[in-house]
PDB file of C-alpha atoms in Angstrom:
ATOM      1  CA  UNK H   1       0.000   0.000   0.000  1.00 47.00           C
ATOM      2  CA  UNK H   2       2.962   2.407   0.914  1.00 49.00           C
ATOM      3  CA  UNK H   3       4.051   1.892  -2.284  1.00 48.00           C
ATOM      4  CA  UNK H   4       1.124   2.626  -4.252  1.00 48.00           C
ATOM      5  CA  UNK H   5       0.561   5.891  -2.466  1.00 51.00           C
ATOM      6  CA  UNK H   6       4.523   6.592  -3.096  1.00 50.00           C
ATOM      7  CA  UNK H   7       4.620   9.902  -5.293  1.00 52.00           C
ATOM      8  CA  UNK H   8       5.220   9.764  -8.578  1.00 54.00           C
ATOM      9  CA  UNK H   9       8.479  10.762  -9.584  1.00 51.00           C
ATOM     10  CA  UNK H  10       9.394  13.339 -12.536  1.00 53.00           C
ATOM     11  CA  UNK H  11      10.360  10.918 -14.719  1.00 55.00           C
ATOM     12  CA  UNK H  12       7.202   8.262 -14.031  1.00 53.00           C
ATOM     13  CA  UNK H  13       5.320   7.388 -17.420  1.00 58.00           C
ATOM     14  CA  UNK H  14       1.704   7.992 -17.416  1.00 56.00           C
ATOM     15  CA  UNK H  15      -0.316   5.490 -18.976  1.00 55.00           C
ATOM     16  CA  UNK H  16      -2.474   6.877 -22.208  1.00 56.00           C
ATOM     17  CA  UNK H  17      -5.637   7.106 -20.391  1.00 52.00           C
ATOM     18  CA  UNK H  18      -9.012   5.977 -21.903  1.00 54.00           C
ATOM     19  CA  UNK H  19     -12.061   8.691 -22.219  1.00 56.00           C
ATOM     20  CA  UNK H  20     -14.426   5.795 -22.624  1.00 51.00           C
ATOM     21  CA  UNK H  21     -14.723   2.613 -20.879  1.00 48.00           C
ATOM     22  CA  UNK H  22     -12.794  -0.217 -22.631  1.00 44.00           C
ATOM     23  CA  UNK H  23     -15.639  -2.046 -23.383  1.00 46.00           C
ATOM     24  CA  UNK H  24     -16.859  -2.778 -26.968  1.00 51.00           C
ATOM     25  CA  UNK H  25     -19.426  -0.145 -27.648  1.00 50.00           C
ATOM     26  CA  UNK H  26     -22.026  -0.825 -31.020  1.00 70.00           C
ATOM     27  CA  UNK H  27     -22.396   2.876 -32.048  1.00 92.00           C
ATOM     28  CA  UNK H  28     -21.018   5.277 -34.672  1.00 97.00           C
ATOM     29  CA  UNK H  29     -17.645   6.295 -35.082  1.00 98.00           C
ATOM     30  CA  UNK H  30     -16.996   9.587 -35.212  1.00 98.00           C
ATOM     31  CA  UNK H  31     -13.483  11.107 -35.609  1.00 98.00           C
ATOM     32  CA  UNK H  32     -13.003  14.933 -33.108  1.00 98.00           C
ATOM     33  CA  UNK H  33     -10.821  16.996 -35.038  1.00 99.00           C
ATOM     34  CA  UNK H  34      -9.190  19.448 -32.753  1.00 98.00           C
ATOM     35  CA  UNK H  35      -6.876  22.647 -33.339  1.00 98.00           C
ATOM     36  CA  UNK H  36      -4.909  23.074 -30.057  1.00 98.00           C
ATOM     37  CA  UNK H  37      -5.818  23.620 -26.374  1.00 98.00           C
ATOM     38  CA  UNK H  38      -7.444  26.632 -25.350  1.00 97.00           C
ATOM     39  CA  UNK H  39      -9.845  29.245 -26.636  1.00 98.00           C
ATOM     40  CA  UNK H  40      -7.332  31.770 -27.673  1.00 97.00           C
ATOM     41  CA  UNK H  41      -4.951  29.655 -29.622  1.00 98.00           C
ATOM     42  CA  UNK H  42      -6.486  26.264 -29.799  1.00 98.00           C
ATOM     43  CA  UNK H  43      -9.796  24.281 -29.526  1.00 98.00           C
ATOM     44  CA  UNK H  44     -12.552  25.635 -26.647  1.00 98.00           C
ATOM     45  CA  UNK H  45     -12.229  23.322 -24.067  1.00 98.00           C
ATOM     46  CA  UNK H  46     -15.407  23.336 -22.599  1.00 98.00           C
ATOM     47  CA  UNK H  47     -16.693  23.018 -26.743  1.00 98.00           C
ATOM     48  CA  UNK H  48     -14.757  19.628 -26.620  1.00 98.00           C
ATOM     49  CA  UNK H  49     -15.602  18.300 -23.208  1.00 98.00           C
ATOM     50  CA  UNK H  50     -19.426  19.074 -24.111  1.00 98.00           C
ATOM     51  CA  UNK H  51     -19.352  17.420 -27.431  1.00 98.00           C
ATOM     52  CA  UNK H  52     -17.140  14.453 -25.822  1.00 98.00           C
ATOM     53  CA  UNK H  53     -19.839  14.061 -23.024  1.00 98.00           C
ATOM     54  CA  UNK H  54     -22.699  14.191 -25.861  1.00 98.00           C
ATOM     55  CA  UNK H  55     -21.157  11.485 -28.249  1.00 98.00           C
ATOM     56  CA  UNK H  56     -20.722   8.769 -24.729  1.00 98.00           C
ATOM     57  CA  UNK H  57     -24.196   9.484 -23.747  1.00 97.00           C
ATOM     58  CA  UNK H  58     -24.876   8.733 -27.562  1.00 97.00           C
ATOM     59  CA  UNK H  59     -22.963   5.375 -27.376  1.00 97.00           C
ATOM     60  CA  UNK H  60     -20.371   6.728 -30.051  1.00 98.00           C
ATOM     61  CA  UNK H  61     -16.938   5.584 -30.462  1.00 97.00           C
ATOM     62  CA  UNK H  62     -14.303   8.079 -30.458  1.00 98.00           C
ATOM     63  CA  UNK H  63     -10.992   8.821 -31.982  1.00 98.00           C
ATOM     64  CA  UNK H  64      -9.243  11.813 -31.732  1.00 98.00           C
ATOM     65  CA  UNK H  65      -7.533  13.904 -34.074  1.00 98.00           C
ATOM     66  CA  UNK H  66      -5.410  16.739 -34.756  1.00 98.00           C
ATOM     67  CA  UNK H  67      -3.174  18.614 -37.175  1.00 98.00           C
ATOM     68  CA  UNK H  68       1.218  17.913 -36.122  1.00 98.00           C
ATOM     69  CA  UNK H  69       1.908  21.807 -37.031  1.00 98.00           C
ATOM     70  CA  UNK H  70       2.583  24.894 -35.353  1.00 98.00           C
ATOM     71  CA  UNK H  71       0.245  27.166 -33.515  1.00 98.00           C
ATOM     72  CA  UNK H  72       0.093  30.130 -35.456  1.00 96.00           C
ATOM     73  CA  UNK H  73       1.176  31.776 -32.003  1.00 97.00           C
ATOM     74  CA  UNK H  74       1.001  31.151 -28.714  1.00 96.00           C
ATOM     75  CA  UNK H  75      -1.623  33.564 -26.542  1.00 97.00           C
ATOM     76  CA  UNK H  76      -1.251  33.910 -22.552  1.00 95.00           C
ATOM     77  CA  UNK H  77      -4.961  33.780 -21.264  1.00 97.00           C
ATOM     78  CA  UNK H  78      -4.688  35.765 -18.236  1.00 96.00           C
ATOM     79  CA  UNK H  79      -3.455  38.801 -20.155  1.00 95.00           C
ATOM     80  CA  UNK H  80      -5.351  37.373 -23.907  1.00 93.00           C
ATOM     81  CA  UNK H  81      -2.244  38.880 -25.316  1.00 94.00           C
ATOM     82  CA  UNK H  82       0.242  36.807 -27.356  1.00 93.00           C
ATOM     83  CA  UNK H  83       3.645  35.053 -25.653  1.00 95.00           C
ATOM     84  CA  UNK H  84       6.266  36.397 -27.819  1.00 91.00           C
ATOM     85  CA  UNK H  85       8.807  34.006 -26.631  1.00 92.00           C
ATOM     86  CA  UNK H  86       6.780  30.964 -26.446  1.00 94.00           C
ATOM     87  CA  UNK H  87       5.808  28.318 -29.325  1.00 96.00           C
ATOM     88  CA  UNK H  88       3.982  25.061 -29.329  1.00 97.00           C
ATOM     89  CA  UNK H  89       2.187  22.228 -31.770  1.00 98.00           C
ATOM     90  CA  UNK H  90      -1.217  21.392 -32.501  1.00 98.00           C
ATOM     91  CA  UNK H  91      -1.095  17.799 -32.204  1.00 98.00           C
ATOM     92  CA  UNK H  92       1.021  17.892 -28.559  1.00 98.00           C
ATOM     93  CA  UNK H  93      -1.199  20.209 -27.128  1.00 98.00           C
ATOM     94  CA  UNK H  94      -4.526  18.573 -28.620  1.00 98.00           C
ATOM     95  CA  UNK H  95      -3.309  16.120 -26.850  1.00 98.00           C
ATOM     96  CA  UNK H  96      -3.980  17.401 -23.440  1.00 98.00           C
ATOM     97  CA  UNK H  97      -7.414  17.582 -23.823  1.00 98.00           C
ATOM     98  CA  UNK H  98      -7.570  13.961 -25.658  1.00 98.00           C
ATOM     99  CA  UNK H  99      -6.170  12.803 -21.930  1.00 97.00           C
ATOM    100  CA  UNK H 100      -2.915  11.414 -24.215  1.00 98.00           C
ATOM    101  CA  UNK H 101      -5.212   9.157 -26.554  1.00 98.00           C
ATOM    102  CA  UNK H 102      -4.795  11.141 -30.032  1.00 98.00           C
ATOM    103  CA  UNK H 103      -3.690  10.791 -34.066  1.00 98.00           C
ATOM    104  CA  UNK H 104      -2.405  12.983 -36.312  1.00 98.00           C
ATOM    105  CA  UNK H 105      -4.911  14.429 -38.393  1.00 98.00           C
ATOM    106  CA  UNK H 106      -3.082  13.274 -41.628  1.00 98.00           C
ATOM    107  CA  UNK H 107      -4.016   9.713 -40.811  1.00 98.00           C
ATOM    108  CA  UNK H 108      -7.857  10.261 -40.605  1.00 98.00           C
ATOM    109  CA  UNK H 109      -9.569   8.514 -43.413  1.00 98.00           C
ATOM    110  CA  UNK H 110     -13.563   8.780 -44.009  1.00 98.00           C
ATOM    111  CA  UNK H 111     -13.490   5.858 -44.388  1.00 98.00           C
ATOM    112  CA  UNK H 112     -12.624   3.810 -40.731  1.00 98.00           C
ATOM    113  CA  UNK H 113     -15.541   6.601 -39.746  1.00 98.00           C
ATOM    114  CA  UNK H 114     -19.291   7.103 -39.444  1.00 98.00           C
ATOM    115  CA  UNK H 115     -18.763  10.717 -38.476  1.00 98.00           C
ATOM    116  CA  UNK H 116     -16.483  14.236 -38.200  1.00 98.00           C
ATOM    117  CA  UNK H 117     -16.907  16.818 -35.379  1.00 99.00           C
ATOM    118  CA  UNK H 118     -15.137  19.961 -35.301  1.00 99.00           C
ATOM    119  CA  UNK H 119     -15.357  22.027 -31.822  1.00 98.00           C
ATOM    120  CA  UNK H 120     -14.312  25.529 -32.311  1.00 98.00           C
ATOM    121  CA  UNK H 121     -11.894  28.577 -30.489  1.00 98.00           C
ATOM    122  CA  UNK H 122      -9.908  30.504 -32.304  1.00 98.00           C
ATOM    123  CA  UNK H 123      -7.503  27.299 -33.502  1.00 98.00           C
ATOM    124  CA  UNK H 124      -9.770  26.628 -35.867  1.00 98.00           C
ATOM    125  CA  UNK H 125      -9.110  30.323 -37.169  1.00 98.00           C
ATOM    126  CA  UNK H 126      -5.715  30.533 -36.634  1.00 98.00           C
ATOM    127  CA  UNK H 127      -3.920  26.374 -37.023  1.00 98.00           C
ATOM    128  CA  UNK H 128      -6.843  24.663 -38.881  1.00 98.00           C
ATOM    129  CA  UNK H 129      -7.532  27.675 -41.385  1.00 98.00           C
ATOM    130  CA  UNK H 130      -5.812  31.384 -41.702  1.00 98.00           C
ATOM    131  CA  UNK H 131      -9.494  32.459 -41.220  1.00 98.00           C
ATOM    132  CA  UNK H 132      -8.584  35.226 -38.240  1.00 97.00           C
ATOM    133  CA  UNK H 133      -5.713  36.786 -40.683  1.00 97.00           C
ATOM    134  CA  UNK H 134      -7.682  36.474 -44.140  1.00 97.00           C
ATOM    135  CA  UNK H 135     -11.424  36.348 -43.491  1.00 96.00           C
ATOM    136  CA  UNK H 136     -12.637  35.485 -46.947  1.00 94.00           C
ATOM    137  CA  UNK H 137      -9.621  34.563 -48.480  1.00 96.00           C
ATOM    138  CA  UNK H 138      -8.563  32.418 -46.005  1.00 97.00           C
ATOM    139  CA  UNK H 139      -6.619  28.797 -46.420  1.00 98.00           C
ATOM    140  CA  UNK H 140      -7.442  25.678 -45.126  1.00 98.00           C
ATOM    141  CA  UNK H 141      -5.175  23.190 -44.060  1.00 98.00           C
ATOM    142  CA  UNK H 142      -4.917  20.605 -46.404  1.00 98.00           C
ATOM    143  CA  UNK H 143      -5.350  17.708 -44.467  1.00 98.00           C
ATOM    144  CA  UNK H 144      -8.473  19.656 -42.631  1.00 98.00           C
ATOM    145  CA  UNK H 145      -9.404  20.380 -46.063  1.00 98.00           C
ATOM    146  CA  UNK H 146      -8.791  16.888 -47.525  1.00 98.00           C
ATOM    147  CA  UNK H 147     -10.648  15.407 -44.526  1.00 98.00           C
ATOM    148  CA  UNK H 148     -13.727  17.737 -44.955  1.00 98.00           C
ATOM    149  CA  UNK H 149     -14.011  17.240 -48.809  1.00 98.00           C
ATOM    150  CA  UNK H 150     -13.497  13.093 -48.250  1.00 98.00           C
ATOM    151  CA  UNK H 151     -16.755  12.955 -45.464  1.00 98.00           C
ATOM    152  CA  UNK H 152     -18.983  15.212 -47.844  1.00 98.00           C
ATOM    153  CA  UNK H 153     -18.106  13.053 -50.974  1.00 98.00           C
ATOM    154  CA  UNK H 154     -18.573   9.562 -48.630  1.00 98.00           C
ATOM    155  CA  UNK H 155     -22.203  10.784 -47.181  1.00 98.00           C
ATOM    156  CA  UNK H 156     -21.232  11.201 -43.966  1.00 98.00           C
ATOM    157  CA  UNK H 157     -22.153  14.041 -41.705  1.00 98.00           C
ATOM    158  CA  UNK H 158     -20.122  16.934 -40.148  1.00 99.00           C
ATOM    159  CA  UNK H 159     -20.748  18.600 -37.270  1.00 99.00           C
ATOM    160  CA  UNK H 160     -19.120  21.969 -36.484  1.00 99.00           C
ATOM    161  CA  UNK H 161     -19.678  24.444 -33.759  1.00 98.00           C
ATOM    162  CA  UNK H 162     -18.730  28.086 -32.910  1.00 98.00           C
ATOM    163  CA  UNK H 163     -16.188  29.872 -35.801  1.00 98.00           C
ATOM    164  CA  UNK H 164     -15.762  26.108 -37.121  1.00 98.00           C
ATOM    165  CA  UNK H 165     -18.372  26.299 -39.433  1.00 98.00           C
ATOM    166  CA  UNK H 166     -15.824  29.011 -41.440  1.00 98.00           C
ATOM    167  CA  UNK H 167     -13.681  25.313 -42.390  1.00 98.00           C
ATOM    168  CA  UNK H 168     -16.784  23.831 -44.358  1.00 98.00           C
ATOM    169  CA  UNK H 169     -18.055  27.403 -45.835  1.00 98.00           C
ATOM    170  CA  UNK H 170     -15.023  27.750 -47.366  1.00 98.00           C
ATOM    171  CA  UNK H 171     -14.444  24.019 -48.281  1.00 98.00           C
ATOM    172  CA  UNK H 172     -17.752  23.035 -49.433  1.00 98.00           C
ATOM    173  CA  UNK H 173     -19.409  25.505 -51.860  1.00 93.00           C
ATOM    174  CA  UNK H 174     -23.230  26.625 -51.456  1.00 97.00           C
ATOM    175  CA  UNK H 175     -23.697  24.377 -47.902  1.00 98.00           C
ATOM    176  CA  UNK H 176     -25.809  25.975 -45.385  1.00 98.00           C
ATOM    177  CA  UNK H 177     -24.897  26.540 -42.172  1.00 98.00           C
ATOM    178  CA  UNK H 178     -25.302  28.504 -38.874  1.00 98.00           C
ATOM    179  CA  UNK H 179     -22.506  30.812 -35.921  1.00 98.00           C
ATOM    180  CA  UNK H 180     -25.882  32.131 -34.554  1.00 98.00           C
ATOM    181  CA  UNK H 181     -27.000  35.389 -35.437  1.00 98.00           C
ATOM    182  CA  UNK H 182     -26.757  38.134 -37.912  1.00 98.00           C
ATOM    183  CA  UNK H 183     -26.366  41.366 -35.404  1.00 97.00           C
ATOM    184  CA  UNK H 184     -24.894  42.215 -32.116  1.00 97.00           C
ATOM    185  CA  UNK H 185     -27.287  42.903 -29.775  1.00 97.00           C
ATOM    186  CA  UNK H 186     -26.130  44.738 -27.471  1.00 96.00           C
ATOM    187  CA  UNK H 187     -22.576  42.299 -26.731  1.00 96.00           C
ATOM    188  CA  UNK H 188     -25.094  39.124 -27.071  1.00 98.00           C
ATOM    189  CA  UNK H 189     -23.583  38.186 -30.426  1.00 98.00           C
ATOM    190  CA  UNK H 190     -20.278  40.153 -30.297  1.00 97.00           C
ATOM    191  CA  UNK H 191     -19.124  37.964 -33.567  1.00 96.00           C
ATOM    192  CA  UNK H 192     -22.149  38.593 -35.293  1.00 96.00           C
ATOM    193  CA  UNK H 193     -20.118  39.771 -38.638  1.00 96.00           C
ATOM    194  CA  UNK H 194     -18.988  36.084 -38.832  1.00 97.00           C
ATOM    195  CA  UNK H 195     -22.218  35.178 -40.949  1.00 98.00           C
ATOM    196  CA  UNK H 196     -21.591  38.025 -43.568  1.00 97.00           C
ATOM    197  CA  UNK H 197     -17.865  36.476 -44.041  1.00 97.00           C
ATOM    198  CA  UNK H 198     -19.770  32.898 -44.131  1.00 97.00           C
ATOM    199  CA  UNK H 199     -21.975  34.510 -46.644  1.00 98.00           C
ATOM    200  CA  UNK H 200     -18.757  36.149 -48.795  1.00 97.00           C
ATOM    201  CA  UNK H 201     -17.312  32.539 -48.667  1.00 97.00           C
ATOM    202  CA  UNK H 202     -20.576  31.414 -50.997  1.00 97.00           C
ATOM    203  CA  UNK H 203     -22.023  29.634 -48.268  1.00 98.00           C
ATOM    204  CA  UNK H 204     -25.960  30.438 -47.078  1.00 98.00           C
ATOM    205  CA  UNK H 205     -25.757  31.549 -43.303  1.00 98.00           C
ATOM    206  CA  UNK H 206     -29.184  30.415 -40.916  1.00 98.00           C
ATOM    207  CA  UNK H 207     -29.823  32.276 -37.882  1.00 98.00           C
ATOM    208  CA  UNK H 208     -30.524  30.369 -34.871  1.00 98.00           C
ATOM    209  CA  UNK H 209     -30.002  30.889 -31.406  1.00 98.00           C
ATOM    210  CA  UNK H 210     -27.865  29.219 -28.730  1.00 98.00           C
ATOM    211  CA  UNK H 211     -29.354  26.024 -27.712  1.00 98.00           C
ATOM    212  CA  UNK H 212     -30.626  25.178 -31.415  1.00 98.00           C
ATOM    213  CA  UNK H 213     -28.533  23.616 -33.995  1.00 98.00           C
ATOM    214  CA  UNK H 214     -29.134  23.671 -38.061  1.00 98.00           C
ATOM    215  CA  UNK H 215     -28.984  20.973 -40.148  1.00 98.00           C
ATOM    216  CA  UNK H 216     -28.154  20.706 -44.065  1.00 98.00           C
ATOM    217  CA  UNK H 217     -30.033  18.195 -44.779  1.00 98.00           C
ATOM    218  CA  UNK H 218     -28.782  17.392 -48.413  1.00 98.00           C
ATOM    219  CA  UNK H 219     -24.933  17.905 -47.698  1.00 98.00           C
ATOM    220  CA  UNK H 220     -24.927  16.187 -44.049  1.00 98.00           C
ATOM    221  CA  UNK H 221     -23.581  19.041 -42.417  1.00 98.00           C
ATOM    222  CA  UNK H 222     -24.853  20.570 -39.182  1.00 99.00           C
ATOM    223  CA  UNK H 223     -24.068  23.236 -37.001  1.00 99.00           C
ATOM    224  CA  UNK H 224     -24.710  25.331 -33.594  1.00 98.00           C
ATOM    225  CA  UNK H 225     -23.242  28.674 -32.309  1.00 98.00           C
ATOM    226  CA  UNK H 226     -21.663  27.353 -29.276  1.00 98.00           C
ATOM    227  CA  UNK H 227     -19.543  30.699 -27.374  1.00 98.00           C
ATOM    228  CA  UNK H 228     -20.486  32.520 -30.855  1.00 98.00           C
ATOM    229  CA  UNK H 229     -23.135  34.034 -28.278  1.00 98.00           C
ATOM    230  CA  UNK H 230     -22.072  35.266 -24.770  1.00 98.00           C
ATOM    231  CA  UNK H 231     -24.271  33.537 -22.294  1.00 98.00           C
ATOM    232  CA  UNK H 232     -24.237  31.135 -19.648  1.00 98.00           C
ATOM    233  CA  UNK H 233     -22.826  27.748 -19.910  1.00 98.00           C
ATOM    234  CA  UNK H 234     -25.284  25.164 -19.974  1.00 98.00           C
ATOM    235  CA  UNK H 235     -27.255  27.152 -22.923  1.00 98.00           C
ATOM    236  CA  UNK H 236     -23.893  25.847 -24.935  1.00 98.00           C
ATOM    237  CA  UNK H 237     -24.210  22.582 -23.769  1.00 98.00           C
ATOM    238  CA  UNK H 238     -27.744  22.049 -24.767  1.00 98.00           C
ATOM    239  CA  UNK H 239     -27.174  23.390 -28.729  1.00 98.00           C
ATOM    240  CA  UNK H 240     -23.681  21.149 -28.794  1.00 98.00           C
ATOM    241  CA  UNK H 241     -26.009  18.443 -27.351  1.00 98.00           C
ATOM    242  CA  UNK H 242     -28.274  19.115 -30.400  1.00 98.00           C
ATOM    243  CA  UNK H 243     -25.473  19.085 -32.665  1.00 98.00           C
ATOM    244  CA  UNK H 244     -24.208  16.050 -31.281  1.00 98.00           C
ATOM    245  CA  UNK H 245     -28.048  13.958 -31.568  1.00 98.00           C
ATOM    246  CA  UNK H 246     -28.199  15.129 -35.255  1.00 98.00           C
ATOM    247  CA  UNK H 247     -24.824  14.070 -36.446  1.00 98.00           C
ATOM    248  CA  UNK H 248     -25.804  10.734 -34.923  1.00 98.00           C
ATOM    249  CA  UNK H 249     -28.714  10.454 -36.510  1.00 98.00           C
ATOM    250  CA  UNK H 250     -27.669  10.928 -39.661  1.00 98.00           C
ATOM    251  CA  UNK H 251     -25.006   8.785 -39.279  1.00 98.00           C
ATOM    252  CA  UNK H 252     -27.243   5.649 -38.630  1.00 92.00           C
ATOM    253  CA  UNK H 253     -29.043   6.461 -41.655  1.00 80.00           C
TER     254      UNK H 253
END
């Protein structure tokens, strides 16, 4: 017993830790592509954990993905200014949310999955896309591109949530999809201008609020504001919920 409640030294491996249960699960298989760790330079955590906690309830199977590159840059959060000195990868720090258990995004095929979810923050502006630099005339990553383009082709839906839903506008011409609503309202929607860039990228934007999620029905895509909209918590929880049911539901069809 001593032993076991030794502390762990420095150099002690941890083992790669399991989000699910290791028991076989019979449900879709959906692939989480994430852009980093942290709202200002990576994936929104609480975006992840929400979708993550969606997809078990939902009896998914899970495997977790993300881009070996650079950050674009690195941002402190207590000052949300950017650490000059400082730089770190995608894929390493993806990892940290992914508890360890992660791929790099080049080896995600469509077709070892049922399903692709992308939570949002500003990595998916700034590692998965140039979208916070270019706006319109952004780039996509070519594997988030290649991945994006292979699920469309195959059937198979796409969920998105927050500024994410910039990566398919851009991608896939004429889809329709939704980062909440069309004006600010008074600091409700402070990224409100985001639908008249989705619109400039040739894609049809759909207002909806919060806790909703829309759903392209003919190119399998849907989508849900997420922190596009300041409010509390649990309002984001419920529309990545919805998110979540739909891109399950399509993917048993």
């Amino acid at each position: 017993v001593a032993s076991a409640l030794a502390p762990l030294s420095e150099h002690t491996p941890f083992p790669r830790a399991a989000l699910h249960g290791s028991a076989p699960r019979p449900g879709a298989r959906v692939a989480l592509v994430l852009s980093g760790c942290g709202v200002y330079d990576g994936t929104e955590i609480h975006e992840a954990s929400a979708i993550l906690v969606h997809l078990s309830r939902g009896g998914a199977e899970v495997q977790i993905f993300a881009p070996d590159i650079p950050q674009m840059h690195v941002i402190d959060h207590t000052k949300g200014q950017p650490s000059e000195s400082e730089t770190r990868n995608v894929l390493t720090e993806s990892a940290r949310i992914a508890r360890g258990k992660i791929a790099a995004l080049a080896a995600l095929s469509a077709a070892n999955h049922d399903a692709a979810i992308f939570p949002g923050g500003f990595g998916a502006a700034k590692n998965l896309s140039t979208f916070a630099v270019d706006g319109k005339d952004c780039k996509v990553n070519k594997d988030v591109e290649r991945v994006l383009k292979e699920f469309h082709s195959a059937g198979k839906p796409i969920g998105l949530c927050c500024i994410a839903p910039v990566l398919a506008a851009k991608v896939l011409k004429g889809i329709e999809v939704t980062v909440g609503h069309e004006q600010e309202e008074g600091g409700k929607w402070p990224y409100a201008g985001t639908a008249e860039a989705i619109k400039a990228l040739g894609a049809k934007h759909c207002v909806k609020g919060v806790a909703e999620a829309h759903v392209d029905k003919k190119n399998k895509v849907v989508t849900t504001p997420a922190f596009m909209c300041e409010t509390e918590i649990h309002h984001i929880h419920d529309g990545i919920g919805a998110m979540v049911l739909k891109v399950l539901e399509l993917a048993r069809k």
